[in-house]
């Protein structure tokens, strides 16, 4: 039975002390829907055992405990969640007292991590998102961005600071029901992503929500509600103000989801790709040259296919593909100015990477591999003598070779060159020797003996 409750402050709350703002909010958003166990398809058997343990232990210690966020959303779709997030009215310190295997982390939000071997269950205390400007625990940037947000609250506070309605569903361990304050269950059934509250304000608070909209739309196959979609076109540039360190993980999740090509198309559509990869976007906008477009699309398609086949994918390969045209353009420019080819490419690679890491802080080991993949492309041209053997032994050979094949398939390198390397790898010793032998010089015509030569 669907229970619709008119709820007032404190019905679900255990921690708040009755301030006016809360009362106003509960009056304006006064309906909560509770879906009992028989009205939804989530069962404990689908959950991580450790998450269930955490929920029960908190409950036994007298606290409220819910699964919330992506795990509830994914379980409703029958997907296996990536991780399980727990929300509770216990403070991080109280959580730490309940679990020995627990650590408090985070500055922007303080959270408790409960460790079970390699699995971590994240336990977050209900947070309030009241915009009390003088609140010491909450700090807002002048452009509206939330910098720190550590105001603890009750479940009905916690709901409103979440991003999408489908991410604000709470699975209650007390009676296995799902609590829905924002209409998330209906949106979930309709396959719609809707931001909670005024979309433009929510994007200004945290522009990463624009990337999350794209990521979830692609991952879940949901559409983005019109009011949630519209402000993105205008607000996309706000992403430039996000610290580069925060964007790397978000970008990886986006492109290594198995639906990278769709994510790419959508990011381009909303003008978000430009804020993440400005140099690549610049090359993509060159109407005379279709190569980058075809090349990047093919790289993403291949990577999606590998993920579908359960094969490994590496972030550096895709990022190297995104920026290849920019590296080439710059290297050619440097060569026109008189730099020797290999120096020109080395310098171009450094310049492109240092400009890129201003937007997204790509870890050093990743940029190093991107660089290697680019620079090895020049060495494929050298097919005589010992050089091909040395290249074959290079730790980044395989990736660089795949990159060469991709270039050849999309018109950016000679197919004959790629085929030569395909053959060379599997060739027998004798055949390899033959392939790398210098071409025979044409026999010079026998000189006709001159009579009365000076040398005679
Ligand atoms: P997934 O784990 O599949 O990437 P998720 O929705 O669980 O998706 P998380 O980053 O794990 O994403 O966040 C957990 C929950 O925290 C979200 O479902 C949402 O309710 C809330 N949340 C996360 N990031 C934000 C944000 N930037 N703004 C508002 N709420 C957020
Ligand atoms: Mg999650």
Short mmCIF file of C-alpha atoms and ligand atoms in Angstrom, two decimals:
data_model
loop_
_atom_site.label_atom_id
_atom_site.label_comp_id
_atom_site.label_asym_id
_atom_site.label_seq_id
_atom_site.Cartn_x
_atom_site.Cartn_y
_atom_site.Cartn_z
CA UNK A 1 0.00 0.00 0.00
CA UNK A 2 1.30 3.42 -0.89
CA UNK A 3 1.26 5.55 2.19
CA UNK A 4 1.04 9.25 1.59
CA UNK A 5 1.85 11.17 4.68
CA UNK A 6 1.54 14.81 5.34
CA UNK A 7 4.68 15.14 7.25
CA UNK A 8 5.69 17.82 9.61
CA UNK A 9 9.04 18.49 10.96
CA UNK A 10 10.35 15.92 13.41
CA UNK A 11 8.27 12.98 12.24
CA UNK A 12 11.35 11.46 10.67
CA UNK A 13 13.92 13.72 12.19
CA UNK A 14 15.83 12.77 15.28
CA UNK A 15 18.36 15.54 15.39
CA UNK A 16 17.05 18.98 14.63
CA UNK A 17 15.94 21.57 17.07
CA UNK A 18 13.07 23.23 15.25
CA UNK A 19 14.37 26.23 13.40
CA UNK A 20 12.11 28.37 11.30
CA UNK A 21 13.71 27.57 7.94
CA UNK A 22 12.93 23.88 8.36
CA UNK A 23 9.38 24.54 9.25
CA UNK A 24 8.92 26.69 6.17
CA UNK A 25 10.45 24.04 3.99
CA UNK A 26 8.31 21.24 5.37
CA UNK A 27 5.23 23.33 4.73
CA UNK A 28 6.10 24.07 1.13
CA UNK A 29 7.28 20.58 0.25
CA UNK A 30 4.95 18.77 2.48
CA UNK A 31 4.43 15.37 0.92
CA UNK A 32 6.47 12.29 1.33
CA UNK A 33 5.62 9.04 -0.34
CA UNK A 34 6.55 5.78 1.26
CA UNK A 35 6.69 2.73 -1.00
CA UNK A 36 6.32 -0.39 1.10
CA UNK A 37 8.34 -3.56 0.39
CA UNK A 38 5.59 -5.00 -1.80
CA UNK A 39 5.53 -1.87 -3.97
CA UNK A 40 9.12 -2.02 -5.16
CA UNK A 41 11.52 -4.67 -6.43
CA UNK A 42 14.57 -4.09 -4.21
CA UNK A 43 15.55 -7.03 -2.08
CA UNK A 44 18.39 -7.39 0.42
CA UNK A 45 19.78 -10.29 -1.58
CA UNK A 46 20.83 -7.81 -4.31
CA UNK A 47 22.84 -5.76 -1.83
CA UNK A 48 26.40 -6.05 -0.71
CA UNK A 49 26.46 -8.09 2.50
CA UNK A 50 28.66 -5.48 4.09
CA UNK A 51 26.25 -2.68 3.30
CA UNK A 52 23.46 -4.69 4.92
CA UNK A 53 25.68 -5.27 7.97
CA UNK A 54 26.32 -1.53 8.29
CA UNK A 55 22.61 -0.73 8.03
CA UNK A 56 21.65 -3.26 10.69
CA UNK A 57 24.44 -2.29 13.04
CA UNK A 58 23.44 1.38 12.91
CA UNK A 59 19.82 0.45 13.45
CA UNK A 60 20.75 -1.73 16.43
CA UNK A 61 22.68 1.16 17.92
CA UNK A 62 19.54 3.28 17.81
CA UNK A 63 20.22 5.30 14.67
CA UNK A 64 18.33 5.74 11.45
CA UNK A 65 19.99 4.02 8.52
CA UNK A 66 19.16 4.16 4.83
CA UNK A 67 20.69 3.19 1.54
CA UNK A 68 20.61 6.22 -0.66
CA UNK A 69 21.72 7.59 -4.00
CA UNK A 70 22.99 5.69 -6.99
CA UNK A 71 22.69 2.27 -5.38
CA UNK A 72 18.92 2.59 -4.84
CA UNK A 73 18.50 4.01 -8.34
CA UNK A 74 20.51 1.16 -9.88
CA UNK A 75 18.89 -1.60 -7.80
CA UNK A 76 15.47 -0.43 -8.99
CA UNK A 77 16.69 -1.02 -12.54
CA UNK A 78 18.10 -4.40 -11.62
CA UNK A 79 21.69 -3.22 -12.14
CA UNK A 80 24.51 -4.10 -9.82
CA UNK A 81 25.50 -0.86 -8.08
CA UNK A 82 29.11 0.30 -8.20
CA UNK A 83 29.07 1.14 -4.52
CA UNK A 84 26.64 1.38 -1.62
CA UNK A 85 26.12 4.65 0.16
CA UNK A 86 24.50 4.83 3.56
CA UNK A 87 22.82 7.87 5.12
CA UNK A 88 22.22 8.16 8.84
CA UNK A 89 21.36 10.56 11.64
CA UNK A 90 24.49 9.48 13.55
CA UNK A 91 27.34 12.00 13.39
CA UNK A 92 30.64 10.81 11.88
CA UNK A 93 32.06 10.48 15.41
CA UNK A 94 29.08 8.38 16.50
CA UNK A 95 29.51 6.19 13.42
CA UNK A 96 33.17 5.73 14.31
CA UNK A 97 32.14 4.51 17.76
CA UNK A 98 29.84 1.89 16.24
CA UNK A 99 32.47 0.47 13.85
CA UNK A 100 36.04 -0.39 14.72
CA UNK A 101 36.98 -0.59 11.02
CA UNK A 102 36.06 3.03 10.37
CA UNK A 103 37.82 6.22 9.35
CA UNK A 104 36.52 9.76 9.08
CA UNK A 105 37.47 11.46 5.84
CA UNK A 106 36.78 14.59 3.82
CA UNK A 107 37.00 18.30 4.30
CA UNK A 108 34.22 19.59 2.09
CA UNK A 109 31.90 16.94 3.52
CA UNK A 110 32.95 14.90 6.53
CA UNK A 111 32.06 11.26 6.00
CA UNK A 112 32.76 7.93 7.64
CA UNK A 113 34.30 5.12 5.63
CA UNK A 114 33.70 1.64 6.99
CA UNK A 115 36.25 -0.85 5.66
CA UNK A 116 35.62 -4.51 4.87
CA UNK A 117 38.76 -5.75 3.15
CA UNK A 118 38.71 -3.99 -0.19
CA UNK A 119 35.11 -2.86 0.06
CA UNK A 120 34.36 0.52 1.57
CA UNK A 121 30.86 1.47 2.68
CA UNK A 122 30.48 5.22 2.80
CA UNK A 123 28.34 6.43 5.67
CA UNK A 124 27.22 10.06 5.46
CA UNK A 125 25.42 11.95 8.17
CA UNK A 126 22.26 13.71 6.98
CA UNK A 127 23.20 17.14 5.78
CA UNK A 128 21.29 20.34 5.55
CA UNK A 129 21.70 22.69 2.61
CA UNK A 130 20.19 25.78 4.21
CA UNK A 131 21.69 28.84 2.72
CA UNK A 132 22.40 30.63 5.93
CA UNK A 133 25.13 32.99 4.79
CA UNK A 134 26.57 33.42 8.26
CA UNK A 135 26.79 29.74 8.96
CA UNK A 136 30.39 28.83 9.76
CA UNK A 137 29.97 25.27 8.61
CA UNK A 138 28.84 26.28 5.16
CA UNK A 139 30.83 28.46 2.81
CA UNK A 140 29.53 29.78 -0.50
CA UNK A 141 31.70 31.30 -3.23
CA UNK A 142 30.58 34.64 -4.67
CA UNK A 143 29.47 32.90 -7.90
CA UNK A 144 27.09 30.72 -5.88
CA UNK A 145 29.35 27.67 -5.64
CA UNK A 146 29.29 25.67 -2.42
CA UNK A 147 32.81 25.42 -1.03
CA UNK A 148 32.14 23.73 2.27
CA UNK A 149 28.98 22.10 3.41
CA UNK A 150 29.10 20.48 6.79
CA UNK A 151 25.82 21.39 8.35
CA UNK A 152 24.28 18.25 9.77
CA UNK A 153 20.53 17.90 9.55
CA UNK A 154 17.69 15.43 9.31
CA UNK A 155 16.57 13.20 6.46
CA UNK A 156 14.18 15.84 5.18
CA UNK A 157 17.08 18.31 5.03
CA UNK A 158 19.33 15.79 3.38
CA UNK A 159 16.92 15.19 0.51
CA UNK A 160 17.01 18.71 -0.90
CA UNK A 161 20.74 19.02 -1.27
CA UNK A 162 20.92 15.91 -3.49
CA UNK A 163 21.14 16.41 -7.25
CA UNK A 164 18.49 14.46 -9.18
CA UNK A 165 15.15 13.20 -7.92
CA UNK A 166 16.10 9.63 -8.88
CA UNK A 167 19.22 9.99 -6.70
CA UNK A 168 17.20 11.04 -3.67
CA UNK A 169 15.42 7.79 -2.84
CA UNK A 170 16.03 6.30 0.62
CA UNK A 171 15.76 2.59 1.32
CA UNK A 172 14.86 2.21 4.98
CA UNK A 173 16.35 -0.82 6.73
CA UNK A 174 13.73 -0.53 9.48
CA UNK A 175 10.85 -1.74 7.27
CA UNK A 176 12.46 -2.19 3.78
CA UNK A 177 10.40 0.66 2.40
CA UNK A 178 11.55 3.38 0.00
CA UNK A 179 11.04 6.96 1.10
CA UNK A 180 10.54 9.49 -1.67
CA UNK A 181 10.27 13.20 -0.96
CA UNK A 182 10.82 14.55 -4.47
CA UNK A 183 8.81 12.38 -6.85
CA UNK A 184 11.91 10.35 -7.70
CA UNK A 185 10.02 7.06 -8.03
CA UNK A 186 7.72 8.47 -10.73
CA UNK A 187 10.67 10.04 -12.55
CA UNK A 188 12.53 6.76 -12.28
CA UNK A 189 9.64 4.84 -13.86
CA UNK A 190 9.38 7.46 -16.61
CA UNK A 191 13.15 7.39 -17.18
CA UNK A 192 13.62 11.10 -16.58
CA UNK A 193 16.41 13.01 -14.89
CA UNK A 194 15.13 16.02 -13.03
CA UNK A 195 17.20 18.25 -10.80
CA UNK A 196 15.74 18.94 -7.39
CA UNK A 197 14.94 22.63 -6.98
CA UNK A 198 15.69 25.41 -9.45
CA UNK A 199 18.05 23.90 -12.05
CA UNK A 200 20.07 27.05 -12.78
CA UNK A 201 20.67 27.64 -9.07
CA UNK A 202 21.68 24.02 -8.56
CA UNK A 203 24.15 24.17 -11.46
CA UNK A 204 25.62 27.39 -10.12
CA UNK A 205 26.08 25.79 -6.69
CA UNK A 206 27.94 22.92 -8.30
CA UNK A 207 28.60 22.99 -12.06
CA UNK A 208 29.75 19.34 -11.96
CA UNK A 209 26.05 18.50 -11.83
CA UNK A 210 25.95 19.29 -15.57
CA UNK A 211 28.44 16.50 -16.21
CA UNK A 212 26.50 14.20 -13.91
CA UNK A 213 23.34 14.90 -15.91
CA UNK A 214 25.08 13.70 -19.06
CA UNK A 215 26.72 10.76 -17.32
CA UNK A 216 23.48 9.43 -15.85
CA UNK A 217 21.47 10.10 -19.01
CA UNK A 218 23.96 7.98 -20.93
CA UNK A 219 24.45 5.30 -18.28
CA UNK A 220 20.77 4.78 -17.52
CA UNK A 221 19.35 5.59 -20.95
CA UNK A 222 17.20 8.27 -19.26
CA UNK A 223 16.22 11.55 -20.86
CA UNK A 224 17.01 14.89 -19.27
CA UNK A 225 13.91 16.82 -18.34
CA UNK A 226 13.52 20.02 -20.37
CA UNK A 227 13.87 22.38 -17.42
CA UNK A 228 16.97 20.53 -16.25
CA UNK A 229 18.47 20.48 -19.73
CA UNK A 230 17.88 24.07 -20.80
CA UNK A 231 20.27 25.95 -18.51
CA UNK A 232 23.22 23.71 -19.46
CA UNK A 233 23.80 25.42 -22.82
CA UNK A 234 24.30 28.73 -21.07
CA UNK A 235 25.99 27.58 -17.89
CA UNK A 236 28.48 25.09 -19.39
CA UNK A 237 31.39 27.58 -19.10
CA UNK A 238 31.01 27.51 -15.29
CA UNK A 239 32.82 24.18 -15.37
CA UNK A 240 36.01 26.11 -16.05
CA UNK A 241 35.90 27.30 -12.45
CA UNK A 242 35.97 23.76 -11.05
CA UNK A 243 39.32 22.64 -9.62
CA UNK A 244 41.07 20.46 -12.20
CA UNK A 245 41.61 17.71 -9.61
CA UNK A 246 37.88 17.12 -9.22
CA UNK A 247 37.27 16.68 -12.92
CA UNK A 248 39.62 13.82 -13.73
CA UNK A 249 37.58 11.09 -12.02
CA UNK A 250 34.34 12.49 -13.36
CA UNK A 251 35.72 12.47 -16.91
CA UNK A 252 37.02 8.92 -16.55
CA UNK A 253 33.66 7.68 -15.33
CA UNK A 254 32.08 9.38 -18.31
CA UNK A 255 34.30 7.93 -21.00
CA UNK A 256 35.01 4.51 -19.52
CA UNK A 257 31.36 3.70 -18.89
CA UNK A 258 31.03 1.53 -21.98
CA UNK A 259 28.98 4.27 -23.63
CA UNK A 260 31.78 6.71 -24.28
CA UNK A 261 30.66 7.60 -27.76
CA UNK A 262 27.23 8.71 -26.55
CA UNK A 263 28.78 10.68 -23.71
CA UNK A 264 31.08 12.40 -26.21
CA UNK A 265 28.23 13.36 -28.55
CA UNK A 266 26.14 14.66 -25.69
CA UNK A 267 28.97 16.66 -24.12
CA UNK A 268 29.64 18.27 -27.50
CA UNK A 269 25.95 19.00 -27.93
CA UNK A 270 25.76 20.94 -24.67
CA UNK A 271 29.08 22.75 -25.10
CA UNK A 272 30.54 20.84 -22.15
CA UNK A 273 33.29 19.07 -24.08
CA UNK A 274 34.83 22.43 -24.88
CA UNK A 275 35.29 23.25 -21.21
CA UNK A 276 36.98 19.90 -20.56
CA UNK A 277 39.17 19.56 -23.66
CA UNK A 278 39.42 23.04 -25.21
CA UNK A 279 42.27 22.16 -27.58
CA UNK A 280 40.54 19.04 -28.87
CA UNK A 281 37.30 20.94 -29.29
CA UNK A 282 39.09 23.60 -31.31
CA UNK A 283 40.36 20.95 -33.74
CA UNK A 284 36.89 19.37 -33.93
CA UNK A 285 35.42 22.68 -35.00
CA UNK A 286 37.64 22.92 -38.07
CA UNK A 287 35.18 22.27 -40.85
CA UNK A 288 37.84 21.68 -43.45
CA UNK A 289 39.31 18.75 -41.56
CA UNK A 290 37.02 15.89 -40.62
CA UNK A 291 39.83 13.60 -39.44
CA UNK A 292 39.74 14.45 -35.70
CA UNK A 293 35.99 13.83 -35.57
CA UNK A 294 36.23 10.43 -37.25
CA UNK A 295 39.37 9.48 -35.34
CA UNK A 296 37.99 10.30 -31.88
CA UNK A 297 34.66 8.63 -32.64
CA UNK A 298 36.44 5.46 -33.77
CA UNK A 299 38.68 5.47 -30.66
CA UNK A 300 35.60 5.69 -28.45
CA UNK A 301 33.74 3.02 -30.40
CA UNK A 302 36.68 0.66 -30.05
CA UNK A 303 36.95 1.34 -26.36
CA UNK A 304 33.20 0.79 -25.84
CA UNK A 305 33.50 -2.48 -27.71
CA UNK A 306 36.42 -3.58 -25.54
CA UNK A 307 34.39 -2.83 -22.41
CA UNK A 308 31.45 -4.79 -23.79
CA UNK A 309 33.85 -7.71 -24.41
CA UNK A 310 35.20 -7.44 -20.85
CA UNK A 311 38.62 -6.36 -22.06
CA UNK A 312 40.73 -3.80 -20.30
CA UNK A 313 40.76 -0.16 -21.38
CA UNK A 314 43.24 2.51 -20.48
CA UNK A 315 42.44 6.18 -19.97
CA UNK A 316 45.67 7.34 -21.59
CA UNK A 317 44.80 5.86 -24.98
CA UNK A 318 41.54 7.79 -25.26
CA UNK A 319 43.04 11.02 -24.01
CA UNK A 320 45.92 10.62 -26.44
CA UNK A 321 43.34 10.23 -29.21
CA UNK A 322 41.44 13.36 -28.10
CA UNK A 323 44.57 15.48 -28.28
CA UNK A 324 46.43 13.92 -31.21
CA UNK A 325 45.31 16.49 -33.76
CA UNK A 326 46.30 19.36 -31.47
CA UNK A 327 49.76 17.83 -31.01
CA UNK A 328 50.19 17.36 -34.74
CA UNK A 329 49.04 20.89 -35.57
CA UNK A 330 51.43 22.40 -33.11
CA UNK A 331 54.33 20.16 -34.16
CA UNK A 332 53.82 21.10 -37.80
CA UNK A 333 53.79 24.76 -36.84
CA UNK A 334 57.07 24.29 -35.02
CA UNK A 335 58.56 22.49 -38.03
CA UNK A 336 57.54 25.37 -40.25
CA UNK A 337 59.53 27.55 -37.91
CA UNK A 338 62.55 25.33 -38.47
CA UNK A 339 62.44 22.78 -35.63
CA UNK A 340 63.54 19.27 -36.44
CA UNK A 341 60.61 16.76 -36.51
CA UNK A 342 61.28 14.81 -33.36
CA UNK A 343 62.01 17.92 -31.27
CA UNK A 344 58.94 19.59 -32.71
CA UNK A 345 56.76 16.67 -31.58
CA UNK A 346 58.36 16.51 -28.14
CA UNK A 347 57.78 20.20 -27.57
CA UNK A 348 54.27 20.08 -28.99
CA UNK A 349 53.41 17.16 -26.69
CA UNK A 350 54.66 19.09 -23.65
CA UNK A 351 52.79 22.25 -24.59
CA UNK A 352 49.52 20.46 -25.29
CA UNK A 353 49.72 18.48 -22.05
CA UNK A 354 50.49 21.47 -19.91
CA UNK A 355 47.56 23.40 -21.39
CA UNK A 356 45.27 20.36 -20.91
CA UNK A 357 46.16 19.79 -17.28
CA UNK A 358 44.91 23.29 -16.48
CA UNK A 359 41.37 22.00 -17.13
CA UNK A 360 41.68 18.43 -15.89
CA UNK A 361 44.51 17.28 -13.69
CA UNK A 362 45.58 14.13 -15.44
CA UNK A 363 48.00 12.09 -13.29
CA UNK A 364 51.64 12.12 -14.32
CA UNK A 365 51.76 8.41 -15.19
CA UNK A 366 48.86 8.96 -17.59
CA UNK A 367 50.36 12.02 -19.32
CA UNK A 368 53.66 10.14 -19.57
CA UNK A 369 51.97 7.29 -21.43
CA UNK A 370 50.06 9.70 -23.69
CA UNK A 371 53.35 11.28 -24.61
CA UNK A 372 54.91 7.93 -25.38
CA UNK A 373 52.04 6.89 -27.61
CA UNK A 374 52.38 10.13 -29.59
CA UNK A 375 56.15 10.08 -29.92
CA UNK A 376 56.28 6.42 -30.88
CA UNK A 377 54.17 7.26 -33.94
CA UNK A 378 57.24 8.86 -35.53
CA UNK A 379 59.33 5.78 -34.92
CA UNK A 380 56.97 3.55 -36.91
CA UNK A 381 58.31 5.22 -40.03
CA UNK A 382 61.79 3.77 -39.44
CA UNK A 383 61.66 0.25 -40.78
CA UNK A 384 65.28 -0.51 -41.61
CA UNK A 385 67.95 -2.19 -39.51
CA UNK A 386 67.69 -2.68 -35.76
CA UNK A 387 65.16 0.05 -35.03
CA UNK A 388 61.94 -1.92 -35.61
CA UNK A 389 63.19 -4.61 -33.17
CA UNK A 390 63.86 -2.00 -30.49
CA UNK A 391 60.41 -0.49 -31.01
CA UNK A 392 58.82 -3.94 -30.68
CA UNK A 393 60.41 -4.25 -27.23
CA UNK A 394 59.12 -0.87 -26.02
CA UNK A 395 56.68 -1.24 -23.08
CA UNK A 396 54.20 1.06 -24.84
CA UNK A 397 54.51 -0.69 -28.21
CA UNK A 398 51.12 -2.37 -28.15
CA UNK A 399 49.18 0.82 -27.40
CA UNK A 400 51.18 2.81 -29.92
CA UNK A 401 50.58 0.14 -32.57
CA UNK A 402 46.82 0.16 -31.87
CA UNK A 403 46.97 3.93 -32.21
CA UNK A 404 48.72 3.61 -35.56
CA UNK A 405 46.09 1.17 -36.81
CA UNK A 406 43.37 3.57 -35.70
CA UNK A 407 45.06 6.38 -37.59
CA UNK A 408 45.35 4.24 -40.69
CA UNK A 409 41.73 3.12 -40.51
CA UNK A 410 40.56 6.72 -40.35
CA UNK A 411 42.84 8.12 -43.02
CA UNK A 412 45.51 9.64 -40.78
CA UNK A 413 48.33 7.25 -41.69
CA UNK A 414 49.28 4.98 -44.59
CA UNK A 415 47.46 1.65 -44.43
CA UNK A 416 50.55 0.02 -45.91
CA UNK A 417 52.58 1.17 -42.88
CA UNK A 418 50.10 -0.28 -40.39
CA UNK A 419 49.96 -3.53 -42.36
CA UNK A 420 53.75 -3.75 -42.40
CA UNK A 421 53.78 -3.58 -38.56
CA UNK A 422 50.97 -6.09 -38.28
CA UNK A 423 53.01 -8.49 -40.40
CA UNK A 424 56.33 -7.73 -38.73
CA UNK A 425 55.10 -8.69 -35.24
CA UNK A 426 54.16 -12.22 -36.28
CA UNK A 427 56.85 -12.80 -38.87
CA UNK A 428 59.53 -15.49 -38.47
CA UNK A 429 63.12 -14.43 -37.76
CA UNK A 430 64.11 -14.84 -41.38
CA UNK A 431 61.15 -12.95 -42.60
CA UNK A 432 61.75 -10.14 -40.10
CA UNK A 433 65.35 -9.93 -41.29
CA UNK A 434 64.15 -9.68 -44.84
CA UNK A 435 61.63 -6.98 -43.96
CA UNK A 436 64.20 -4.79 -42.24
CA UNK A 437 67.00 -5.26 -44.76
CA UNK A 438 68.07 -2.04 -46.48
CA UNK A 439 66.77 -1.92 -50.03
CA UNK A 440 69.41 -3.18 -52.46
CA UNK A 441 71.15 -0.47 -54.37
CA UNK A 442 70.66 -0.74 -58.08
CA UNK A 443 73.71 -2.25 -59.74
CA UNK A 444 75.65 0.48 -61.44
CA UNK A 445 76.24 -0.07 -65.12
CA UNK A 446 79.72 -1.49 -65.73
CA UNK A 447 81.92 1.33 -66.75
CA UNK A 448 83.34 1.12 -70.21
CA UNK A 449 87.05 1.15 -70.03
CA UNK A 450 88.41 4.39 -71.18
CA UNK A 451 91.43 4.25 -73.20
CA UNK A 452 94.35 6.29 -72.04
CA UNK A 453 92.87 6.76 -68.59
CA UNK A 454 94.79 9.13 -66.34
CA UNK A 455 94.92 6.39 -63.73
CA UNK A 456 96.51 3.92 -65.96
P1 LIG B 1 27.44 6.30 -9.35
O1 LIG B 1 28.01 5.84 -8.04
O2 LIG B 1 26.78 5.26 -10.15
O3 LIG B 1 28.42 7.09 -10.12
P2 LIG B 1 25.83 7.98 -7.67
O4 LIG B 1 24.54 8.68 -7.92
O5 LIG B 1 25.86 6.99 -6.56
O6 LIG B 1 26.26 7.33 -9.04
P3 LIG B 1 27.91 9.29 -6.25
O7 LIG B 1 28.90 10.24 -6.73
O8 LIG B 1 28.33 7.98 -5.67
O9 LIG B 1 26.91 9.07 -7.45
O10 LIG B 1 27.03 10.07 -5.19
C1 LIG B 1 26.09 9.44 -4.31
C2 LIG B 1 24.87 10.36 -4.11
O11 LIG B 1 25.29 11.60 -3.54
C3 LIG B 1 24.17 10.76 -5.40
O12 LIG B 1 23.24 9.80 -5.80
C4 LIG B 1 23.50 12.06 -4.98
O13 LIG B 1 22.35 11.83 -4.22
C5 LIG B 1 24.55 12.68 -4.08
N1 LIG B 1 25.48 13.55 -4.84
C6 LIG B 1 26.67 13.20 -5.37
N2 LIG B 1 27.25 14.22 -6.00
C7 LIG B 1 26.41 15.26 -5.87
C8 LIG B 1 26.43 16.61 -6.30
N3 LIG B 1 27.46 17.08 -7.01
N4 LIG B 1 25.38 17.39 -5.97
C9 LIG B 1 24.35 16.91 -5.25
N5 LIG B 1 24.26 15.66 -4.83
C10 LIG B 1 25.26 14.83 -5.13
MG1 LIG B 2 27.56 5.91 -5.84
#
